[in-house]
């Protein structure tokens, strides 16, 4: 993968331990990924807790931001799940903010993107689906499995429909985790590759130097696109979380 | 129809992501399939199973902390701020509406009081005008009656004075006639003859 100039687009995803921690033979080292996770919590807490500490009726800048995020997520939650969906508001809010802050902090050059690791996005996806299953079964009992039996389907088609619905349900955590992971990974690789082109063309010298600004322009455009993707993927993750949680709240078709 | 919409969203994004994903997954699978030769040189980092436990451990701690901070501190606080603002605004609007209603009421009361007062003033003016006219009429009538009484009295006085004067004139006339006849004839007529003759002259005019 080592492109010209020794630039490796995969290098940025490497996990490097900062403080070694190996209890019971498990590698629980505090790594650069852990550091970024802590940074995510710090940034989100700074906006939401420090920002709202004034409790002023006429908000300042940071409080406006906190209120804006709150209302944005709250309107998404109530829009998909209705008023009773506010039960899941803290979960959806925490997921949205963790993913958004993780994506955004990953855009800082030289930092690490937490959400570019499949284990992180998979953990979030299984947290969501686990919540759906546990809440749905506890709340509705066997009625929850009516989710897999669409109404108004002729009898002979029903087994196939149940199978399709079941496959669609099982594929949810997979698609949820892979979408976020793939977007973040691919975006960062693309950025690195185009950045590498600039260096490689400059290093090649001669006529190649003249066209070196072209991949640079593309890298700038890609950076803007990546910021959009960083927000959009967090939003998509949050709204799909709402859609799946809605099944736990209202399992009937 | 939440499942339908979710499937729609997934398809929309699946198309976009599919190409990227297939490429990266292939790369990852290839990297994972080739066993690390040196043992130190790890596979494609996101698929490096050795890092999973540590990542999950720290993710659980940090996400748990974030969830706790958000659900117990941040979200109730921001929610309370928003609610307080909403109630403040609605209360102020209510107050303003009440004030306006009160002001309108006051204006209406003022207006009605004004028309009432105007009506009263007109009535009073009319009454005083009527009263004035009546009083002056009465006074005039009284004066006229007094004057006419004086006039009749004066006329009566004139009439009596005239008759008395006329009787004086007759007496005087007969005396003068007696004196004239005596002077002319040397013979004095009787008083009755003289007064008869004067009466004849007076009757002739």
Short mmCIF file of C-alpha atoms in Angstrom, two decimals:
data_model
loop_
_atom_site.label_atom_id
_atom_site.label_comp_id
_atom_site.label_asym_id
_atom_site.label_seq_id
_atom_site.Cartn_x
_atom_site.Cartn_y
_atom_site.Cartn_z
CA UNK A 1 0.00 0.00 0.00
CA UNK A 2 3.02 2.26 0.36
CA UNK A 3 2.32 4.91 -2.26
CA UNK A 4 5.01 7.12 -3.75
CA UNK A 5 6.93 9.10 -1.16
CA UNK A 6 6.39 6.43 1.46
CA UNK A 7 2.87 7.58 2.29
CA UNK A 8 0.78 4.75 3.66
CA UNK A 9 -3.00 5.54 3.68
CA UNK A 10 -3.60 2.76 6.22
CA UNK A 11 -1.09 4.08 8.73
CA UNK A 12 -3.64 6.57 10.14
CA UNK A 13 -5.87 3.74 11.38
CA UNK A 14 -3.17 2.06 13.43
CA UNK A 15 -3.76 1.77 17.13
CA UNK A 16 -0.77 2.65 19.27
CA UNK A 17 -0.77 2.06 23.00
CA UNK A 18 -0.03 5.07 25.19
CA UNK A 19 -0.27 3.40 28.59
CA UNK A 20 0.11 -0.37 28.66
CA UNK A 21 -2.56 -2.25 30.60
CA UNK A 22 -2.69 -6.03 30.52
CA UNK A 23 -4.83 -7.49 33.30
CA UNK A 24 -5.73 -11.21 33.04
CA UNK A 25 -3.93 -11.50 29.74
CA UNK A 26 -6.35 -9.03 28.10
CA UNK A 27 -4.92 -6.07 26.24
CA UNK A 28 -6.78 -3.12 27.77
CA UNK A 29 -4.06 -0.58 27.02
CA UNK A 30 -4.96 3.09 26.89
CA UNK A 31 -4.34 3.77 23.21
CA UNK A 32 -4.67 6.69 20.81
CA UNK A 33 -8.20 5.40 20.12
CA UNK A 34 -9.00 5.52 23.85
CA UNK A 35 -7.56 9.02 24.05
CA UNK A 36 -9.83 10.19 21.24
CA UNK A 37 -12.84 8.56 22.94
CA UNK A 38 -12.02 10.51 26.09
CA UNK A 39 -11.64 13.66 23.96
CA UNK A 40 -15.09 13.00 22.45
CA UNK A 41 -16.66 12.80 25.91
CA UNK A 42 -14.77 15.93 26.97
CA UNK A 43 -15.86 17.96 23.93
CA UNK A 44 -19.51 16.89 24.10
CA UNK A 45 -19.62 17.49 27.87
CA UNK A 46 -18.01 20.90 27.41
CA UNK A 47 -20.71 21.94 24.95
CA UNK A 48 -23.68 20.40 26.74
CA UNK A 49 -22.76 20.77 30.44
CA UNK A 50 -20.50 23.82 30.53
CA UNK A 51 -22.58 25.46 27.78
CA UNK A 52 -25.80 25.11 29.77
CA UNK A 53 -24.28 26.00 33.15
CA UNK A 54 -25.44 29.62 32.94
CA UNK A 55 -29.09 28.52 32.61
CA UNK A 56 -29.89 31.93 31.14
CA UNK A 57 -33.23 32.62 29.53
CA UNK A 58 -31.43 34.64 26.87
CA UNK A 59 -28.69 32.21 25.83
CA UNK A 60 -25.06 32.92 25.07
CA UNK A 61 -23.19 31.40 22.15
CA UNK A 62 -22.31 28.05 23.67
CA UNK A 63 -25.73 27.68 25.29
CA UNK A 64 -27.37 28.42 21.94
CA UNK A 65 -25.30 25.63 20.42
CA UNK A 66 -26.28 23.22 23.21
CA UNK A 67 -29.95 24.15 22.82
CA UNK A 68 -29.75 23.85 19.04
CA UNK A 69 -28.30 20.33 19.24
CA UNK A 70 -30.85 19.37 21.90
CA UNK A 71 -33.78 20.57 19.83
CA UNK A 72 -32.38 19.04 16.63
CA UNK A 73 -32.07 15.57 18.18
CA UNK A 74 -35.34 15.94 20.10
CA UNK A 75 -37.23 16.85 16.91
CA UNK A 76 -35.65 13.87 15.12
CA UNK A 77 -36.65 11.53 17.95
CA UNK A 78 -40.24 12.80 18.24
CA UNK A 79 -40.56 13.01 14.44
CA UNK A 80 -39.81 9.30 14.02
CA UNK A 81 -41.11 7.80 17.27
CA UNK A 82 -43.68 10.31 18.49
CA UNK A 83 -43.88 11.79 21.99
CA UNK A 84 -43.29 8.48 23.80
CA UNK A 85 -40.02 8.11 21.90
CA UNK A 86 -38.49 10.58 24.34
CA UNK A 87 -37.81 7.52 26.55
CA UNK A 88 -34.90 6.81 24.23
CA UNK A 89 -33.86 10.44 23.86
CA UNK A 90 -30.73 10.17 26.09
CA UNK A 91 -29.59 7.06 24.21
CA UNK A 92 -30.13 8.55 20.75
CA UNK A 93 -28.58 11.83 21.86
CA UNK A 94 -25.48 10.14 23.32
CA UNK A 95 -25.06 7.98 20.20
CA UNK A 96 -25.49 10.94 17.85
CA UNK A 97 -23.07 13.12 19.78
CA UNK A 98 -20.47 10.38 20.24
CA UNK A 99 -20.51 9.53 16.53
CA UNK A 100 -20.62 13.18 15.43
CA UNK A 101 -17.80 14.26 17.75
CA UNK A 102 -15.78 11.14 16.84
CA UNK A 103 -16.18 11.90 13.13
CA UNK A 104 -15.38 15.59 13.56
CA UNK A 105 -12.34 15.08 15.80
CA UNK A 106 -11.13 12.56 13.23
CA UNK A 107 -11.01 15.43 10.69
CA UNK A 108 -8.24 17.13 12.66
CA UNK A 109 -5.01 16.34 10.81
CA UNK A 110 -2.88 13.83 12.67
CA UNK A 111 -5.67 12.75 15.01
CA UNK A 112 -7.46 9.42 15.03
CA UNK A 113 -10.96 8.56 13.84
CA UNK A 114 -12.71 6.46 16.47
CA UNK A 115 -15.55 5.55 14.11
CA UNK A 116 -13.22 4.19 11.44
CA UNK A 117 -12.88 0.97 13.43
CA UNK A 118 -15.51 -1.68 12.78
CA UNK A 119 -15.49 -2.88 16.37
CA UNK A 120 -16.63 0.56 17.58
CA UNK A 121 -19.43 0.96 15.04
CA UNK A 122 -20.46 -2.68 15.53
CA UNK A 123 -20.63 -2.13 19.28
CA UNK A 124 -22.97 0.84 18.72
CA UNK A 125 -25.11 -1.14 16.24
CA UNK A 126 -25.47 -4.09 18.61
CA UNK A 127 -26.23 -1.72 21.46
CA UNK A 128 -29.11 -0.32 19.40
CA UNK A 129 -30.43 -3.72 18.25
CA UNK A 130 -29.97 -5.14 21.75
CA UNK A 131 -32.01 -2.27 23.14
CA UNK A 132 -34.69 -2.88 20.52
CA UNK A 133 -34.88 -6.59 21.36
CA UNK A 134 -34.80 -6.23 25.14
CA UNK A 135 -37.21 -3.30 25.29
CA UNK A 136 -39.54 -4.83 22.69
CA UNK A 137 -39.76 -8.22 24.40
CA UNK A 138 -40.05 -6.78 27.91
CA UNK A 139 -42.69 -4.28 26.84
CA UNK A 140 -44.74 -6.31 24.38
CA UNK A 141 -43.84 -9.95 25.11
CA UNK A 142 -44.54 -12.35 22.25
CA UNK A 143 -46.51 -9.62 20.49
CA UNK A 144 -43.14 -8.08 19.62
CA UNK A 145 -42.53 -10.89 17.12
CA UNK A 146 -45.57 -9.66 15.18
CA UNK A 147 -42.91 -7.41 13.68
CA UNK A 148 -41.94 -10.34 11.44
CA UNK A 149 -45.51 -11.09 10.35
CA UNK A 150 -46.81 -8.39 8.02
CA UNK A 151 -50.59 -8.06 7.99
CA UNK A 152 -52.68 -8.52 4.83
CA UNK A 153 -50.38 -11.12 3.26
CA UNK A 154 -51.94 -14.28 1.72
CA UNK A 155 -51.30 -17.46 3.75
CA UNK A 156 -49.05 -19.23 1.27
CA UNK A 157 -46.78 -16.16 1.06
CA UNK A 158 -46.47 -15.75 4.82
CA UNK A 159 -43.46 -18.06 5.41
CA UNK A 160 -41.46 -16.21 2.78
CA UNK A 161 -42.46 -12.85 4.18
CA UNK A 162 -41.47 -13.89 7.69
CA UNK A 163 -38.14 -15.12 6.35
CA UNK A 164 -37.56 -11.87 4.47
CA UNK A 165 -38.51 -9.77 7.47
CA UNK A 166 -36.24 -11.83 9.71
CA UNK A 167 -33.30 -11.46 7.31
CA UNK A 168 -34.00 -7.74 7.07
CA UNK A 169 -34.02 -7.49 10.87
CA UNK A 170 -30.78 -9.43 11.26
CA UNK A 171 -29.09 -7.36 8.58
CA UNK A 172 -29.87 -4.14 10.43
CA UNK A 173 -26.93 -4.15 12.86
CA UNK A 174 -24.62 -5.20 10.03
CA UNK A 175 -25.70 -2.42 7.70
CA UNK A 176 -25.79 0.09 10.56
CA UNK A 177 -22.20 -0.63 11.58
CA UNK A 178 -20.75 -1.12 8.10
CA UNK A 179 -22.29 2.11 6.75
CA UNK A 180 -20.58 4.31 9.31
CA UNK A 181 -17.35 2.34 9.33
CA UNK A 182 -17.10 2.21 5.53
CA UNK A 183 -17.82 5.90 5.07
CA UNK A 184 -15.26 7.05 7.60
CA UNK A 185 -12.60 4.59 6.47
CA UNK A 186 -13.02 5.27 2.77
CA UNK A 187 -13.14 9.05 3.22
CA UNK A 188 -9.94 9.13 5.21
CA UNK A 189 -8.17 6.79 2.81
CA UNK A 190 -9.23 8.94 -0.14
CA UNK A 191 -7.98 12.10 1.59
CA UNK A 192 -4.65 10.45 2.38
CA UNK A 193 -4.26 9.10 -1.16
CA UNK A 194 -4.86 12.50 -2.76
CA UNK A 195 -2.53 14.13 -0.24
CA UNK A 196 0.04 11.48 -1.13
CA UNK A 197 -0.36 12.29 -4.85
CA UNK A 198 0.61 15.91 -4.18
CA UNK A 199 3.77 14.86 -2.37
CA UNK A 200 4.59 12.21 -4.96
CA UNK A 201 4.15 14.62 -7.87
CA UNK A 202 6.28 17.27 -6.16
CA UNK A 203 8.94 14.70 -5.40
CA UNK A 204 8.95 13.47 -8.99
CA UNK A 205 10.02 16.94 -10.15
CA UNK A 206 9.95 18.31 -13.71
CA UNK A 207 6.62 18.42 -15.53
CA UNK A 208 4.92 16.48 -12.75
CA UNK A 209 5.44 19.40 -10.37
CA UNK A 210 3.18 21.58 -12.50
CA UNK A 211 0.14 19.32 -12.11
CA UNK A 212 0.74 18.80 -8.39
CA UNK A 213 -1.87 21.47 -7.40
CA UNK A 214 -4.63 19.46 -9.12
CA UNK A 215 -4.79 16.67 -6.51
CA UNK A 216 -4.37 19.35 -3.86
CA UNK A 217 -7.54 21.08 -5.10
CA UNK A 218 -9.28 17.73 -5.07
CA UNK A 219 -8.05 17.06 -1.53
CA UNK A 220 -9.50 20.43 -0.43
CA UNK A 221 -12.84 19.59 -2.05
CA UNK A 222 -12.74 16.12 -0.49
CA UNK A 223 -12.08 17.64 2.92
CA UNK A 224 -15.25 19.70 2.61
CA UNK A 225 -17.12 16.59 1.49
CA UNK A 226 -15.72 14.64 4.42
CA UNK A 227 -17.03 17.23 6.89
CA UNK A 228 -20.45 16.84 5.27
CA UNK A 229 -20.15 13.04 5.44
CA UNK A 230 -19.02 13.25 9.08
CA UNK A 231 -22.22 15.08 10.00
CA UNK A 232 -24.46 13.15 7.63
CA UNK A 233 -23.31 9.74 8.85
CA UNK A 234 -23.89 10.73 12.46
CA UNK A 235 -27.37 11.94 11.48
CA UNK A 236 -28.12 8.80 9.47
CA UNK A 237 -26.95 6.68 12.40
CA UNK A 238 -29.21 8.60 14.77
CA UNK A 239 -32.27 8.54 12.52
CA UNK A 240 -31.90 4.82 11.78
CA UNK A 241 -31.52 4.22 15.51
CA UNK A 242 -34.83 6.04 15.94
CA UNK A 243 -36.45 3.99 13.18
CA UNK A 244 -35.30 0.70 14.74
CA UNK A 245 -36.26 1.78 18.26
CA UNK A 246 -39.67 2.72 16.89
CA UNK A 247 -40.19 -1.00 16.17
CA UNK A 248 -39.63 -1.71 19.85
CA UNK A 249 -42.18 0.97 20.79
CA UNK A 250 -44.81 0.10 18.16
CA UNK A 251 -44.18 -3.43 16.88
CA UNK A 252 -47.48 -3.70 14.95
CA UNK A 253 -47.27 -3.11 11.22
CA UNK B 1 -44.55 1.84 8.07
CA UNK B 2 -41.23 2.33 9.82
CA UNK B 3 -39.68 -0.79 8.33
CA UNK B 4 -40.49 0.33 4.81
CA UNK B 5 -38.92 3.73 5.36
CA UNK B 6 -35.86 2.20 7.02
CA UNK B 7 -35.41 -0.08 4.09
CA UNK B 8 -35.72 2.87 1.77
CA UNK B 9 -33.05 4.80 3.67
CA UNK B 10 -30.82 1.76 3.70
CA UNK B 11 -31.17 1.26 -0.03
CA UNK B 12 -30.44 4.91 -0.67
CA UNK B 13 -27.22 4.72 1.29
CA UNK B 14 -26.40 1.20 0.32
CA UNK B 15 -25.98 2.26 -3.28
CA UNK B 16 -23.59 5.02 -2.32
CA UNK B 17 -21.62 2.95 0.13
CA UNK B 18 -21.62 -0.36 -1.71
CA UNK B 19 -18.76 0.39 -4.07
CA UNK B 20 -16.61 1.88 -1.32
CA UNK B 21 -17.41 -0.95 1.02
CA UNK B 22 -16.71 -3.75 -1.42
CA UNK B 23 -13.32 -2.24 -2.20
CA UNK B 24 -12.35 -1.70 1.42
CA UNK B 25 -13.70 -5.05 2.51
CA UNK B 26 -11.74 -6.78 -0.22
CA UNK B 27 -8.63 -4.91 0.81
CA UNK B 28 -9.26 -5.74 4.44
CA UNK B 29 -9.98 -9.37 3.70
CA UNK B 30 -6.84 -9.61 1.60
CA UNK B 31 -4.79 -8.00 4.34
CA UNK B 32 -6.35 -10.25 6.95
CA UNK B 33 -5.93 -13.37 4.79
CA UNK B 34 -2.21 -12.87 4.29
CA UNK B 35 -0.78 -13.96 7.61
CA UNK B 36 1.47 -11.37 9.17
CA UNK B 37 4.93 -12.60 8.30
CA UNK B 38 6.89 -10.98 11.05
CA UNK B 39 4.13 -11.26 13.66
CA UNK B 40 4.85 -7.67 14.68
CA UNK B 41 3.58 -6.24 11.39
CA UNK B 42 -0.18 -6.32 12.08
CA UNK B 43 -2.95 -6.79 9.54
CA UNK B 44 -5.29 -4.05 8.31
CA UNK B 45 -5.77 -2.15 11.61
CA UNK B 46 -9.60 -2.00 11.70
CA UNK B 47 -9.72 -5.79 11.39
CA UNK B 48 -6.97 -6.46 13.92
CA UNK B 49 -8.75 -8.67 16.44
CA UNK B 50 -6.04 -8.08 19.04
CA UNK B 51 -7.21 -4.48 19.52
CA UNK B 52 -10.90 -5.36 19.90
CA UNK B 53 -10.92 -6.06 23.63
CA UNK B 54 -9.12 -2.82 24.49
CA UNK B 55 -11.32 -0.77 22.17
CA UNK B 56 -14.52 -2.29 23.56
CA UNK B 57 -13.28 -1.75 27.11
CA UNK B 58 -12.53 1.93 26.61
CA UNK B 59 -15.62 2.44 24.46
CA UNK B 60 -17.79 0.99 27.22
CA UNK B 61 -16.19 3.30 29.78
CA UNK B 62 -16.31 6.47 27.67
CA UNK B 63 -19.76 5.89 26.16
CA UNK B 64 -21.10 4.90 29.57
CA UNK B 65 -19.67 8.09 31.02
CA UNK B 66 -21.12 10.17 28.19
CA UNK B 67 -24.55 8.52 28.55
CA UNK B 68 -24.50 9.11 32.30
CA UNK B 69 -23.40 12.74 31.94
CA UNK B 70 -25.98 13.45 29.24
CA UNK B 71 -28.94 11.66 30.83
CA UNK B 72 -28.41 12.92 34.39
CA UNK B 73 -26.91 16.39 33.95
CA UNK B 74 -26.89 17.89 30.48
CA UNK B 75 -30.21 16.89 28.95
CA UNK B 76 -32.45 17.57 31.97
CA UNK B 77 -30.74 20.94 32.39
CA UNK B 78 -31.08 22.01 28.75
CA UNK B 79 -34.64 20.68 28.70
CA UNK B 80 -35.45 22.71 31.81
CA UNK B 81 -33.94 25.84 30.26
CA UNK B 82 -36.01 25.39 27.10
CA UNK B 83 -39.17 24.71 29.09
CA UNK B 84 -38.58 27.71 31.30
CA UNK B 85 -38.10 29.90 28.26
CA UNK B 86 -41.28 28.56 26.66
CA UNK B 87 -43.30 29.22 29.84
CA UNK B 88 -41.73 32.67 30.24
CA UNK B 89 -42.60 33.61 26.69
CA UNK B 90 -46.14 32.28 26.88
CA UNK B 91 -46.66 33.99 30.25
CA UNK B 92 -45.40 37.29 28.87
CA UNK B 93 -47.65 36.93 25.83
CA UNK B 94 -50.61 36.20 28.10
CA UNK B 95 -49.79 39.22 30.22
CA UNK B 96 -49.53 41.40 27.14
CA UNK B 97 -52.86 40.14 25.84
CA UNK B 98 -54.48 40.82 29.20
CA UNK B 99 -53.01 44.32 29.32
CA UNK B 100 -54.25 45.01 25.84
CA UNK B 101 -57.73 43.78 26.71
CA UNK B 102 -57.70 45.97 29.79
CA UNK B 103 -56.54 48.98 27.79
CA UNK B 104 -59.26 48.41 25.23
CA UNK B 105 -61.82 48.12 28.00
CA UNK B 106 -60.61 51.37 29.52
CA UNK B 107 -60.73 53.08 26.16
CA UNK B 108 -64.28 51.84 25.64
CA UNK B 109 -65.31 53.02 29.10
CA UNK B 110 -63.78 56.41 28.42
CA UNK B 111 -65.55 56.60 25.11
CA UNK B 112 -68.92 55.72 26.63
CA UNK B 113 -68.36 58.16 29.50
CA UNK B 114 -67.55 60.84 26.99
CA UNK B 115 -70.73 60.26 24.96
CA UNK B 116 -72.74 60.15 28.19
CA UNK B 117 -71.27 63.44 29.32
CA UNK B 118 -71.91 64.99 25.95
CA UNK B 119 -75.53 63.86 26.06
CA UNK B 120 -75.87 65.21 29.59
CA UNK B 121 -74.36 68.52 28.60
CA UNK B 122 -76.77 68.86 25.70
CA UNK B 123 -79.71 68.06 27.96
CA UNK B 124 -78.55 70.59 30.55
CA UNK B 125 -78.02 73.26 27.92
CA UNK B 126 -81.46 72.61 26.46
CA UNK B 127 -83.08 72.73 29.89
CA UNK B 128 -81.37 75.97 30.88
CA UNK B 129 -82.23 77.50 27.55
CA UNK B 130 -85.86 76.50 28.00
CA UNK B 131 -85.89 77.79 31.57
CA UNK B 132 -84.34 81.10 30.50
CA UNK B 133 -86.85 81.51 27.71
CA UNK B 134 -89.71 80.71 30.05
CA UNK B 135 -88.52 83.17 32.71
CA UNK B 136 -88.05 85.99 30.24
CA UNK B 137 -91.47 85.30 28.73
CA UNK B 138 -93.04 85.46 32.15
CA UNK B 139 -91.30 88.69 32.97
CA UNK B 140 -92.38 90.20 29.67
CA UNK B 141 -95.97 89.13 30.18
CA UNK B 142 -95.95 90.64 33.66
CA UNK B 143 -94.49 93.90 32.40
CA UNK B 144 -97.00 94.03 29.54
CA UNK B 145 -99.89 93.37 31.90
CA UNK B 146 -98.68 96.10 34.23
CA UNK B 147 -98.27 98.52 31.37
CA UNK B 148 -101.73 97.81 29.98
CA UNK B 149 -103.20 98.25 33.46
CA UNK B 150 -101.45 101.63 33.78
CA UNK B 151 -102.67 102.53 30.30
CA UNK B 152 -106.32 101.79 31.07
CA UNK B 153 -105.97 103.71 34.32
CA UNK B 154 -104.52 106.67 32.50
CA UNK B 155 -107.23 106.52 29.84
CA UNK B 156 -109.87 106.53 32.59
CA UNK B 157 -108.23 109.52 34.25
CA UNK B 158 -108.15 111.34 30.91
CA UNK B 159 -111.81 110.53 30.33
CA UNK B 160 -112.91 111.84 33.73
CA UNK B 161 -110.76 114.91 33.39
CA UNK B 162 -112.25 115.48 29.95
CA UNK B 163 -115.90 115.22 31.17
CA UNK B 164 -115.23 117.46 34.15
CA UNK B 165 -113.48 119.93 31.85
CA UNK B 166 -116.40 119.78 29.47
CA UNK B 167 -118.93 120.49 32.27
CA UNK B 168 -116.74 123.37 33.41
CA UNK B 169 -116.75 124.66 29.83
CA UNK B 170 -120.61 124.57 29.74
CA UNK B 171 -120.89 126.51 33.00
CA UNK B 172 -118.28 128.93 31.80
CA UNK B 173 -120.10 129.22 28.41
CA UNK B 174 -123.48 130.03 29.93
CA UNK B 175 -121.89 132.60 32.22
CA UNK B 176 -120.10 134.18 29.27
CA UNK B 177 -123.36 134.09 27.24
CA UNK B 178 -125.25 135.85 30.05
CA UNK B 179 -122.50 138.49 30.29
CA UNK B 180 -122.50 139.03 26.46
CA UNK B 181 -126.34 139.25 26.24
CA UNK B 182 -126.44 141.67 29.22
CA UNK B 183 -123.81 143.84 27.59
CA UNK B 184 -125.64 143.89 24.22
CA UNK B 185 -129.24 144.18 25.32
CA UNK B 186 -128.89 145.53 28.84
CA UNK B 187 -131.27 142.86 29.87
CA UNK B 188 -129.96 139.79 31.72
CA UNK B 189 -131.40 136.46 30.50
CA UNK B 190 -132.27 133.80 32.94
CA UNK B 191 -129.67 131.19 33.71
CA UNK B 192 -131.83 128.38 32.38
CA UNK B 193 -132.33 130.17 29.00
CA UNK B 194 -128.57 130.76 28.73
CA UNK B 195 -127.64 127.18 29.54
CA UNK B 196 -130.30 125.93 27.05
CA UNK B 197 -128.78 128.08 24.34
CA UNK B 198 -125.25 126.81 25.14
CA UNK B 199 -126.49 123.23 25.07
CA UNK B 200 -128.01 123.89 21.58
CA UNK B 201 -124.71 125.29 20.31
CA UNK B 202 -122.72 122.42 21.82
CA UNK B 203 -125.13 119.89 20.36
CA UNK B 204 -124.73 121.54 16.92
CA UNK B 205 -120.97 121.09 17.35
#
